[in-house]
GROMACS .gro file of C-alpha atoms in nm:
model
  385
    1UNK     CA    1   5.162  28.950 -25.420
    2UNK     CA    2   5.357  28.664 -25.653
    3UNK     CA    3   5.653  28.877 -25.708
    4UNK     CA    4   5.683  28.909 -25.314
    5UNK     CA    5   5.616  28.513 -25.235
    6UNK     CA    6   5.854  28.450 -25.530
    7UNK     CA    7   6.134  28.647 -25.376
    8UNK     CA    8   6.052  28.566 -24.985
    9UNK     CA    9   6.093  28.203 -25.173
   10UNK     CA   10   6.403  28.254 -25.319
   11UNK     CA   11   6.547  28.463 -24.994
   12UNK     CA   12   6.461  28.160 -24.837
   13UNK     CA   13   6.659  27.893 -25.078
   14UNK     CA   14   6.979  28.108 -25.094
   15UNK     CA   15   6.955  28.147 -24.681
   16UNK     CA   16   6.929  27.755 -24.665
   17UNK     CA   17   7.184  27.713 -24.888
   18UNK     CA   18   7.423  27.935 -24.746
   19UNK     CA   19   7.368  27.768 -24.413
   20UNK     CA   20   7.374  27.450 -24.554
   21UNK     CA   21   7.743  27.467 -24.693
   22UNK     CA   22   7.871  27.715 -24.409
   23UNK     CA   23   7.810  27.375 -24.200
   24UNK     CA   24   8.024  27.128 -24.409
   25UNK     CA   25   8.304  27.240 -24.198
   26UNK     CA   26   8.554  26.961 -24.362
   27UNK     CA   27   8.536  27.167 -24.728
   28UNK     CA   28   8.772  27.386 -24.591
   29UNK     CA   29   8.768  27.728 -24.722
   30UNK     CA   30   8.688  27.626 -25.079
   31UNK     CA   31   8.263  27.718 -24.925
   32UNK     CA   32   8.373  28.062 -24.886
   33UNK     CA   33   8.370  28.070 -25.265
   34UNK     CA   34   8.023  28.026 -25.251
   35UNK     CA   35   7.890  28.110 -24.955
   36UNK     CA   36   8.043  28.455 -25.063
   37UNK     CA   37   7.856  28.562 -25.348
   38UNK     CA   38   7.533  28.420 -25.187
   39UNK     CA   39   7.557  28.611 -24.866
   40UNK     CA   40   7.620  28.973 -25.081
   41UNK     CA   41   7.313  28.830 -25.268
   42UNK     CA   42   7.078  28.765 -24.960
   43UNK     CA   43   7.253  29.185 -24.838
   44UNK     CA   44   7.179  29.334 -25.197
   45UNK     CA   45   6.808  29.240 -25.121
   46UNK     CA   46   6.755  29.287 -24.765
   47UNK     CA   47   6.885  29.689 -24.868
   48UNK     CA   48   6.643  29.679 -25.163
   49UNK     CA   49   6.409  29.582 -24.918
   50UNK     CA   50   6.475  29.857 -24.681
   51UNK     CA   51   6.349  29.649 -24.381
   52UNK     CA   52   6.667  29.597 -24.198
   53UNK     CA   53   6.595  29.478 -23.812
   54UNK     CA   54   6.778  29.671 -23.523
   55UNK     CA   55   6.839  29.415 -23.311
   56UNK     CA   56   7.035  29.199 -23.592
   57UNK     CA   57   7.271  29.427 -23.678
   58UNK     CA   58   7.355  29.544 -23.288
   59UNK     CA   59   7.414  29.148 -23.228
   60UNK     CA   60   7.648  29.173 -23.545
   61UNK     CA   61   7.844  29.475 -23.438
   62UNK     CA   62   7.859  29.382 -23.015
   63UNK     CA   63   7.961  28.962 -23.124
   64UNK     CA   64   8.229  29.117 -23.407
   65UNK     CA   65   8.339  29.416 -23.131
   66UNK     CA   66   8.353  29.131 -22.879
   67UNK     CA   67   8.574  28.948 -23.096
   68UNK     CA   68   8.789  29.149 -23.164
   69UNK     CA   69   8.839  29.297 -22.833
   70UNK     CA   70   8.912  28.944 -22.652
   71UNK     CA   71   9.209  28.881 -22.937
   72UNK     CA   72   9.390  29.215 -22.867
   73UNK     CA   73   9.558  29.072 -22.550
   74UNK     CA   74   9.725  28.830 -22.799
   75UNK     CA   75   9.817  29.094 -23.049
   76UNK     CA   76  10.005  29.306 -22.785
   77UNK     CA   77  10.145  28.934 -22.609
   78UNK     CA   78  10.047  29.085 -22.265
   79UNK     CA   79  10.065  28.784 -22.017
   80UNK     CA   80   9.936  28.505 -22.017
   81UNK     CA   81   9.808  28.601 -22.314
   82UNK     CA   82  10.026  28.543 -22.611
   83UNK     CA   83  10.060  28.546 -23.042
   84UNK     CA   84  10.311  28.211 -23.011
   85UNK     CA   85  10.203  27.992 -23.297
   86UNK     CA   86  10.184  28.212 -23.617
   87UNK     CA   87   9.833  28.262 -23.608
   88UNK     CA   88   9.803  28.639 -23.738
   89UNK     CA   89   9.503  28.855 -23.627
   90UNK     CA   90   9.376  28.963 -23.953
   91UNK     CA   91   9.312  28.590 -24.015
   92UNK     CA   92   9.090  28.541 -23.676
   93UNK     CA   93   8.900  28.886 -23.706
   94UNK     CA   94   8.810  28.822 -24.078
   95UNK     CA   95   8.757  28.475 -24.019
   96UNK     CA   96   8.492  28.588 -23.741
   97UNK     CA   97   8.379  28.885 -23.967
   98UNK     CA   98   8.288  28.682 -24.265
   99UNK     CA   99   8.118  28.417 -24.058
  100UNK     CA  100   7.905  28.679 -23.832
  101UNK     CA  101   7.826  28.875 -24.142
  102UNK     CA  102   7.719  28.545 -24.358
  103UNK     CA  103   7.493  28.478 -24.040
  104UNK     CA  104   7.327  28.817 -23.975
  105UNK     CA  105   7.257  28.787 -24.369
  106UNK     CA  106   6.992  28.532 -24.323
  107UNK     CA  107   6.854  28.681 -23.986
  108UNK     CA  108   6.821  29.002 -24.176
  109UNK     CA  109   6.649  28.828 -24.520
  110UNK     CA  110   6.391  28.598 -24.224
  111UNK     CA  111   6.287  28.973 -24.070
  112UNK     CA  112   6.246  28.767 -23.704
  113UNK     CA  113   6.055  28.457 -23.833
  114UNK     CA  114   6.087  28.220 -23.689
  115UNK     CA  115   5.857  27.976 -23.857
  116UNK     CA  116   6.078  28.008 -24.124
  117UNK     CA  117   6.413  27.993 -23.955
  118UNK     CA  118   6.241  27.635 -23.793
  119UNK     CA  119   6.184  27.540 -24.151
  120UNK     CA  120   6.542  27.603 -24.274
  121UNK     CA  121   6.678  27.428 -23.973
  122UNK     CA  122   6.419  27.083 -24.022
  123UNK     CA  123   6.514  27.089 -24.364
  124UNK     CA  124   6.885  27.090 -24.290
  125UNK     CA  125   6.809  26.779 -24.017
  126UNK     CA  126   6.631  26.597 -24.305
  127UNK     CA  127   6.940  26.609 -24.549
  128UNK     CA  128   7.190  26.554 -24.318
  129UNK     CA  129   6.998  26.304 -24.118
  130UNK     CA  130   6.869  26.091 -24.449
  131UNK     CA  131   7.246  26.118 -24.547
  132UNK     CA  132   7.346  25.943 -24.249
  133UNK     CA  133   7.122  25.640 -24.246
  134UNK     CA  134   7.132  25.571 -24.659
  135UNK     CA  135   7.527  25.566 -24.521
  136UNK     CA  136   7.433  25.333 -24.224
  137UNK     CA  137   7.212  25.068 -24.421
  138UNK     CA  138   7.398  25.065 -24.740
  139UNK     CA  139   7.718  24.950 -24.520
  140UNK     CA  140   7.591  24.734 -24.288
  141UNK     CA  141   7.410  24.571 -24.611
  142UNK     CA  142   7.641  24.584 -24.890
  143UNK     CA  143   7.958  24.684 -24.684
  144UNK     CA  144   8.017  24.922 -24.985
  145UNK     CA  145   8.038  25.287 -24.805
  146UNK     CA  146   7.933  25.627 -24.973
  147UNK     CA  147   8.210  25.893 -24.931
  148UNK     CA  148   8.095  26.214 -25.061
  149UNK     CA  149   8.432  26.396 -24.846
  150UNK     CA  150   8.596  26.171 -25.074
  151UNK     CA  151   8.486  26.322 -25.427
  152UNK     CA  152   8.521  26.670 -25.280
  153UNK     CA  153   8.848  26.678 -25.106
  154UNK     CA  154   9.027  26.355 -25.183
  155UNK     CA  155   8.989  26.265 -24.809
  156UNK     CA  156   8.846  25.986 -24.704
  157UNK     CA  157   8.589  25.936 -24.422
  158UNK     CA  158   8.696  25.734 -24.084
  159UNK     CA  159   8.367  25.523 -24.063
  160UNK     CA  160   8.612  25.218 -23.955
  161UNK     CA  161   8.560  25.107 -23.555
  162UNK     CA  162   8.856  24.852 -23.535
  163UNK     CA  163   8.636  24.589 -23.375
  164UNK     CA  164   8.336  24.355 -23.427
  165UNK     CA  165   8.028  24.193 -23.227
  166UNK     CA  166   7.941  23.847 -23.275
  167UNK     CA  167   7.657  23.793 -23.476
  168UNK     CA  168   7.652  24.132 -23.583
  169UNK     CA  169   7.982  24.124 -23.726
  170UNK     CA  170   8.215  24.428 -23.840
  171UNK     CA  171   8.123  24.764 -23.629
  172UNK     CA  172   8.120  25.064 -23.904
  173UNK     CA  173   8.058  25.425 -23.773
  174UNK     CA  174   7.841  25.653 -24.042
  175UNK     CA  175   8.008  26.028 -24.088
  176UNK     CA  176   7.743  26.131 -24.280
  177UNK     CA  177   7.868  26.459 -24.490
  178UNK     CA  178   8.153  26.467 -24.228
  179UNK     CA  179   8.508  26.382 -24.179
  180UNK     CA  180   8.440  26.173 -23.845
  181UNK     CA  181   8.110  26.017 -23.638
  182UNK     CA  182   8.203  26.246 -23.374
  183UNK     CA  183   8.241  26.585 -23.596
  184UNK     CA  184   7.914  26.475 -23.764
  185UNK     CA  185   7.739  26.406 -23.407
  186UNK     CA  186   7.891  26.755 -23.296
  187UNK     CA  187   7.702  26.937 -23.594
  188UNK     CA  188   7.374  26.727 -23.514
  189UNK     CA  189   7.365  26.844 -23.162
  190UNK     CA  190   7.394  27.227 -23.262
  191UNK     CA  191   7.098  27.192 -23.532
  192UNK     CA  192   6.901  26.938 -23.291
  193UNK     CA  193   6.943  27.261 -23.006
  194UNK     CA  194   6.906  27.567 -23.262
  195UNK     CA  195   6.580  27.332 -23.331
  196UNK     CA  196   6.473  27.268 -22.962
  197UNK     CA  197   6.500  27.659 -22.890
  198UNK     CA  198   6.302  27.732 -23.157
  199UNK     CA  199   6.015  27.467 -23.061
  200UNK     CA  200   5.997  27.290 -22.805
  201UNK     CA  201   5.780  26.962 -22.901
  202UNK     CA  202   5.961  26.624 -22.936
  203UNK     CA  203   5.900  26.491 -23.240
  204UNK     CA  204   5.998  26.265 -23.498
  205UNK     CA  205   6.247  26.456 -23.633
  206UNK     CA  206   6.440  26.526 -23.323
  207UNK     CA  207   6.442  26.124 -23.254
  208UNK     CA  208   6.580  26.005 -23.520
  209UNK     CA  209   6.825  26.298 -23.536
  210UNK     CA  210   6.918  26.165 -23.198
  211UNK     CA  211   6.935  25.816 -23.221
  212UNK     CA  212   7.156  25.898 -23.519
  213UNK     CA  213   7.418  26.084 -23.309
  214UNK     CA  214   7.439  25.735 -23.132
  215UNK     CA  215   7.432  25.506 -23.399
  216UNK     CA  216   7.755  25.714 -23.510
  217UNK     CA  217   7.935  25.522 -23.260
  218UNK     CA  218   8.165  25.774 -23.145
  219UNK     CA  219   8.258  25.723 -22.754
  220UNK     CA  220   8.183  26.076 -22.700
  221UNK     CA  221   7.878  26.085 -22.889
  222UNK     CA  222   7.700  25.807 -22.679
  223UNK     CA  223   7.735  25.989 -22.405
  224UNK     CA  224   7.612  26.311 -22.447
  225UNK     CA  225   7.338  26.131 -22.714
  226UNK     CA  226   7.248  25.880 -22.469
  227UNK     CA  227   7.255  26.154 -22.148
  228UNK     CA  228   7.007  26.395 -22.403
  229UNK     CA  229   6.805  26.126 -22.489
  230UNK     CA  230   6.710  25.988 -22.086
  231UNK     CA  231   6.626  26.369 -22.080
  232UNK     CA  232   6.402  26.356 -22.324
  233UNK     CA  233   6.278  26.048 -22.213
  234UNK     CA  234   6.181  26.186 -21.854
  235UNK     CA  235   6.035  26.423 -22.004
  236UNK     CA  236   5.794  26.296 -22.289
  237UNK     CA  237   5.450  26.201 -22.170
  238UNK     CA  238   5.360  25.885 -22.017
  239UNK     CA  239   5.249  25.650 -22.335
  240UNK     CA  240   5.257  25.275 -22.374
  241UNK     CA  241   5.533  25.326 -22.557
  242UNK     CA  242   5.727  25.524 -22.266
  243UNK     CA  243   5.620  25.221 -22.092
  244UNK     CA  244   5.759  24.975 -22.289
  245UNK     CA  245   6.133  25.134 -22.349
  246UNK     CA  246   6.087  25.164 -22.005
  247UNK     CA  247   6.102  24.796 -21.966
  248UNK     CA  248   6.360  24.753 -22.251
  249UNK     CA  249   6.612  25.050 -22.130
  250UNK     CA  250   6.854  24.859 -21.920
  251UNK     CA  251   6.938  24.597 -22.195
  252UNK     CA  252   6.928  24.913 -22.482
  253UNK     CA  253   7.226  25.122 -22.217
  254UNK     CA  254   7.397  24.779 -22.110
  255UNK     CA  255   7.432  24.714 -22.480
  256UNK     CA  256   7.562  25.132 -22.613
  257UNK     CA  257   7.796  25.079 -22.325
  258UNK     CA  258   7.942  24.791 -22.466
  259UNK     CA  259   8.001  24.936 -22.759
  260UNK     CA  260   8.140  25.188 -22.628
  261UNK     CA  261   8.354  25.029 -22.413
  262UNK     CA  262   8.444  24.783 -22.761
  263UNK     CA  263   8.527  25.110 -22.933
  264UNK     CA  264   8.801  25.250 -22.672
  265UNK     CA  265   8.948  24.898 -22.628
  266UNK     CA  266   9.023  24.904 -23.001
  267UNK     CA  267   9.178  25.264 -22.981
  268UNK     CA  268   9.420  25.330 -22.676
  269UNK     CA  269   9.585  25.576 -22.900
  270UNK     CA  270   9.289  25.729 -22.937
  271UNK     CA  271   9.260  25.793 -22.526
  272UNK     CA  272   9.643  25.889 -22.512
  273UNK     CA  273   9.617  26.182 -22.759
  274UNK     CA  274   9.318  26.292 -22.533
  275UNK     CA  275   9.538  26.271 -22.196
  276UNK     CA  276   9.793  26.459 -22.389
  277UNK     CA  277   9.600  26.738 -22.404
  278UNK     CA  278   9.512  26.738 -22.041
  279UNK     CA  279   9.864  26.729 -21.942
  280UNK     CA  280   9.973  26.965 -22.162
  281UNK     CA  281   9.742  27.197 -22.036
  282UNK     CA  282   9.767  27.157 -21.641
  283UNK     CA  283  10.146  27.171 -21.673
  284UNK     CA  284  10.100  27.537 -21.765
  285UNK     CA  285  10.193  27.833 -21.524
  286UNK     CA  286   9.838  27.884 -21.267
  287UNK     CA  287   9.774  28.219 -21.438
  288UNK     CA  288   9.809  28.040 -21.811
  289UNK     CA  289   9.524  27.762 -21.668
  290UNK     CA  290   9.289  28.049 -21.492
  291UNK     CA  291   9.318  28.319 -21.780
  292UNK     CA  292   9.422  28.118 -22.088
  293UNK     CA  293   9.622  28.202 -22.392
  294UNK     CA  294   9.474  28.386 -22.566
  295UNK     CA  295   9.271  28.421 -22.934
  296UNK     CA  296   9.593  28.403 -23.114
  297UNK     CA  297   9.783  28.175 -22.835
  298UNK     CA  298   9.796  27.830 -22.761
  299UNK     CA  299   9.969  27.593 -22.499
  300UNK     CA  300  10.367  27.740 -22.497
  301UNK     CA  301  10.509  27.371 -22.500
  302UNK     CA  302  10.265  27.290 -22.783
  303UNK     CA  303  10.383  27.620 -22.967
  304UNK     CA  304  10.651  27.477 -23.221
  305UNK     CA  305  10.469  27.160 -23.305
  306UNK     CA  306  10.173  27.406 -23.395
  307UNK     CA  307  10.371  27.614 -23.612
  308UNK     CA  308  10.510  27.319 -23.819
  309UNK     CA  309  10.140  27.190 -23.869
  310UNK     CA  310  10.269  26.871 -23.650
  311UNK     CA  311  10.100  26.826 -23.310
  312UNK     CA  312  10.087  26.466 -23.321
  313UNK     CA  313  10.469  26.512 -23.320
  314UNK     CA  314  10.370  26.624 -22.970
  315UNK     CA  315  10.085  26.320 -22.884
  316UNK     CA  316   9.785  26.547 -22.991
  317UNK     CA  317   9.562  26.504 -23.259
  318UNK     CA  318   9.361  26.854 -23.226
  319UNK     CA  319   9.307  27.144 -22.958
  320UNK     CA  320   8.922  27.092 -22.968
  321UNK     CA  321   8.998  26.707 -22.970
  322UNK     CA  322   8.864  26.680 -22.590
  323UNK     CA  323   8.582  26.908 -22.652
  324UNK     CA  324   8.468  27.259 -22.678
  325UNK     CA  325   8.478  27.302 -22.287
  326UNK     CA  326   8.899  27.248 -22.313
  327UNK     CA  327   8.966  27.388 -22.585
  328UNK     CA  328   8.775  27.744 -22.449
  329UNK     CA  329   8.998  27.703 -22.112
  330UNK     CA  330   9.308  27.710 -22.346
  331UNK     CA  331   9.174  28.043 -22.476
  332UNK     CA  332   9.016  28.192 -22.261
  333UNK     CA  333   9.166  27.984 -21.935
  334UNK     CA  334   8.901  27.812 -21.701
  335UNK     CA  335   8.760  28.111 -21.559
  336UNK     CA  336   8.649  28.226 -21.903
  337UNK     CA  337   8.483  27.916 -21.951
  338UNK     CA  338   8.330  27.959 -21.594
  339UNK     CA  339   8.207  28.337 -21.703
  340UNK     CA  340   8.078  28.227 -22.026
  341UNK     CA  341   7.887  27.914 -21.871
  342UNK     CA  342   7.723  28.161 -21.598
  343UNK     CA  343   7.639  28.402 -21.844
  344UNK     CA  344   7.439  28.167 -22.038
  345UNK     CA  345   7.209  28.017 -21.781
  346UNK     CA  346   7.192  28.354 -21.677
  347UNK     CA  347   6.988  28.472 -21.999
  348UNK     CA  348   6.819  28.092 -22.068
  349UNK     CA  349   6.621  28.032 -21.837
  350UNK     CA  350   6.483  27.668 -21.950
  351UNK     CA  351   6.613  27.341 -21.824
  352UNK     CA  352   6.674  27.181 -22.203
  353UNK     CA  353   6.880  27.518 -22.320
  354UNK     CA  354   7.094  27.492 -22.024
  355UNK     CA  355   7.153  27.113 -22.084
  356UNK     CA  356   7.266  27.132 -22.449
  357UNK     CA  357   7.427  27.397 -22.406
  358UNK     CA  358   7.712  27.189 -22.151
  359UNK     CA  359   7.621  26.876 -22.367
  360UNK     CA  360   7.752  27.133 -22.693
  361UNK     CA  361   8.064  27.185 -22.495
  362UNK     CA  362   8.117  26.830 -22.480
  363UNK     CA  363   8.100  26.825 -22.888
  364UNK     CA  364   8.427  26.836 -23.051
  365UNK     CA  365   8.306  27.196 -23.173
  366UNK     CA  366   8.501  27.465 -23.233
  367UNK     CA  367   8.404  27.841 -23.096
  368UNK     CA  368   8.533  27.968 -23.466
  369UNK     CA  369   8.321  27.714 -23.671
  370UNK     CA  370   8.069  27.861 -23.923
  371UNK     CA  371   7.788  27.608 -23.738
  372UNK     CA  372   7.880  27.756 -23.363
  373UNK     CA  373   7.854  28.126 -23.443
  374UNK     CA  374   7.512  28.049 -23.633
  375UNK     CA  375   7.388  27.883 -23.331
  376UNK     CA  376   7.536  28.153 -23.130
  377UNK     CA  377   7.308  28.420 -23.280
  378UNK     CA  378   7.004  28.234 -23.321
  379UNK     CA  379   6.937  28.245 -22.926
  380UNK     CA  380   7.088  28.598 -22.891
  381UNK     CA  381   6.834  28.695 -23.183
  382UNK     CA  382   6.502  28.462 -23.110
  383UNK     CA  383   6.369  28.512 -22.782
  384UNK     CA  384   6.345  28.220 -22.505
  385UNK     CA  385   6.011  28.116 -22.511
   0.00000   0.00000   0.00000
């Protein structure tokens, strides 16, 4: 009986800490190091262990199968598909492979429970969360920022707004263990909804993971955090407390809006890289807007500059700059994005799924992260309750 809590124990630590780097998206590829070796680790036992659950490993082989059937279009350039920016297909597939087959790992070593896969995912709110606000009060306090990016990949963090409040002064923006407020607010909302599908009670937790999504100050972030929040907020029960943000809710939005209206004042280059994008893409040919480009395509006029590694030669700072939502059309064109809304409120039934889920593509996420394929098979494995 030890010897099997001891190793459901361990499991359990290397499972949290794969998940816990595969999420750190601005390492780079220097995770795969580790999150190599522990994922063979967590495979070596579940085989040992002989209990090896159906239903993972046909999600494993029909999402990798899936994959790789969407990219061949690109690989054999038939229209309006396309391979036109050097992207090779081994890189994609693999890159999917290892992700899918890091994530199936855990979902194998859990064997379906999901107390335990709610524990792993609190756990990684709590870190990233307590990250964020030690970040938030040491800088507002001290104005001395923690960068841990900084000691791992010489890059620093862009917690700068460009503007200030009276009274309150400077305006800094908390990253937390991530490049930017708005890639740390994007990898908040996918553990705040793996969390919310997994249980639905509002508590603590999911609050302050919330309010720190705002507090980020990213333009983007407000508005999806704020829109999730008033849903939340019609939706708790009817306290004193309800009663009083009730009374205090115009001045708390009339106030986020100012800041966020402070924050795109201080960046119009900011907004122009974004309306790049959007011209970029509805210049394309119908077909290119309805079907997309492809796995291993991308816009044709953005094609060279994304070869050279230079698209803000061309006015853009990123493909997924605008959100998840754009950066699927360019793939997979906006019926795609159409087809793989539909198909999602067609298997989630509840009202708070289906709202994350468009507030996700919102997120500056991208479809290939580590973070979006975990989520991805956490509500193909768990059941909707």
């Amino acid at each position: 009986m030890y010897i099997r809590k001891s190793s459901s124990s361990f499991l359990f630590y290397m499972s949290f800490l794969l998940v816990f780097i595969g999420f750190i998206e601005n390492l780079g590829t220097s995770r795969y190091m580790i999150m190599l070796p522990l994922s063979f680790i967590l495979l070596l036992f579940v085989i040992y262990d002989g209990s090896i659950n159906k239903r993972a490993i046909r999600i494993w082989f029909l999402f990798t199968f899936f994959s790789l059937l969407i990219a061949l279009p690109s690989f054999y350039n038939i229209y309006p598909h396309k391979n036109n920016f050097g992207y090779t297909f081994d890189s994609y597939f693999f890159g999917i492979l290892f992700k899918s087959t890091c994530t199936v790992c855990v979902l194998l070593s859990f064997k379906g429970d999901k107390k335990r896969m709610l524990q792993l995912i609190n756990i990684l709110l709590i870190i990233n969360v307590s990250f964020f606000f030690v970040q938030f009060f040491t800088v507002y306090l001290t104005s001395y920022y923690i960068d841990p990016l900084y000691f791992f990949t010489g890059e620093r963090q862009r917690y700068f707004s460009n503007f200030s409040l009276p009274i309150l002064g400077v305006i800094y923006r908390p990253t937390g263990l991530y490049e930017e407020p708005s890639t740390y607010s994007a990898f908040i909302l996918l553990l705040i909804a793996s969390k919310i599908y997994l249980d639905k009670s509002i508590d603590v937790l999911l609050k302050v993971s919330l309010g720190s999504i705002i507090l980020s100050f990213s333009v983007a972030s407000i508005i999806y955090g704020m829109l999730f929040a008033f849903l939340l907020f019609l939706k708790s029960k009817g306290t004193y407390l309800k009663h009083i943000l009730s009374v205090f809710l115009p001045v708390i939005v009339v106030f986020v809006i100012y800041i966020a209206l402070s924050r795109v004042n201080s960046v119009d280059s900011a907004t122009s890289l974004r309306n790049n994008l959007f011209i970029y893409f509805f210049e394309q040919s119908k077909l290119e807007v309805l079907f997309g480009n492809g796995m291993l395509g991308i816009i044709p006029s953005l094609s060279d500059y994304m070869s050279s590694g230079n698209l803000w030669g061309a006015g853009v700072a990123a493909l997924n700059d605008n959100g998840l939502w754009l950066f699927l059309a360019i793939k997979i064109g906006l019926l795609g994005l159409i087809l793989a809304v539909f198909l999602f409120f067609k298997n989630k039934k509840n009202t708070i799924n289906r709202v994350i889920f468009i507030l996700i593509l919102m997120t500056k996420i991208s479809f290939m992260y580590f973070g979006f394929i975990f989520y991805l098979f956490l509500i193909l494995y768990y059941k909707e309750d």
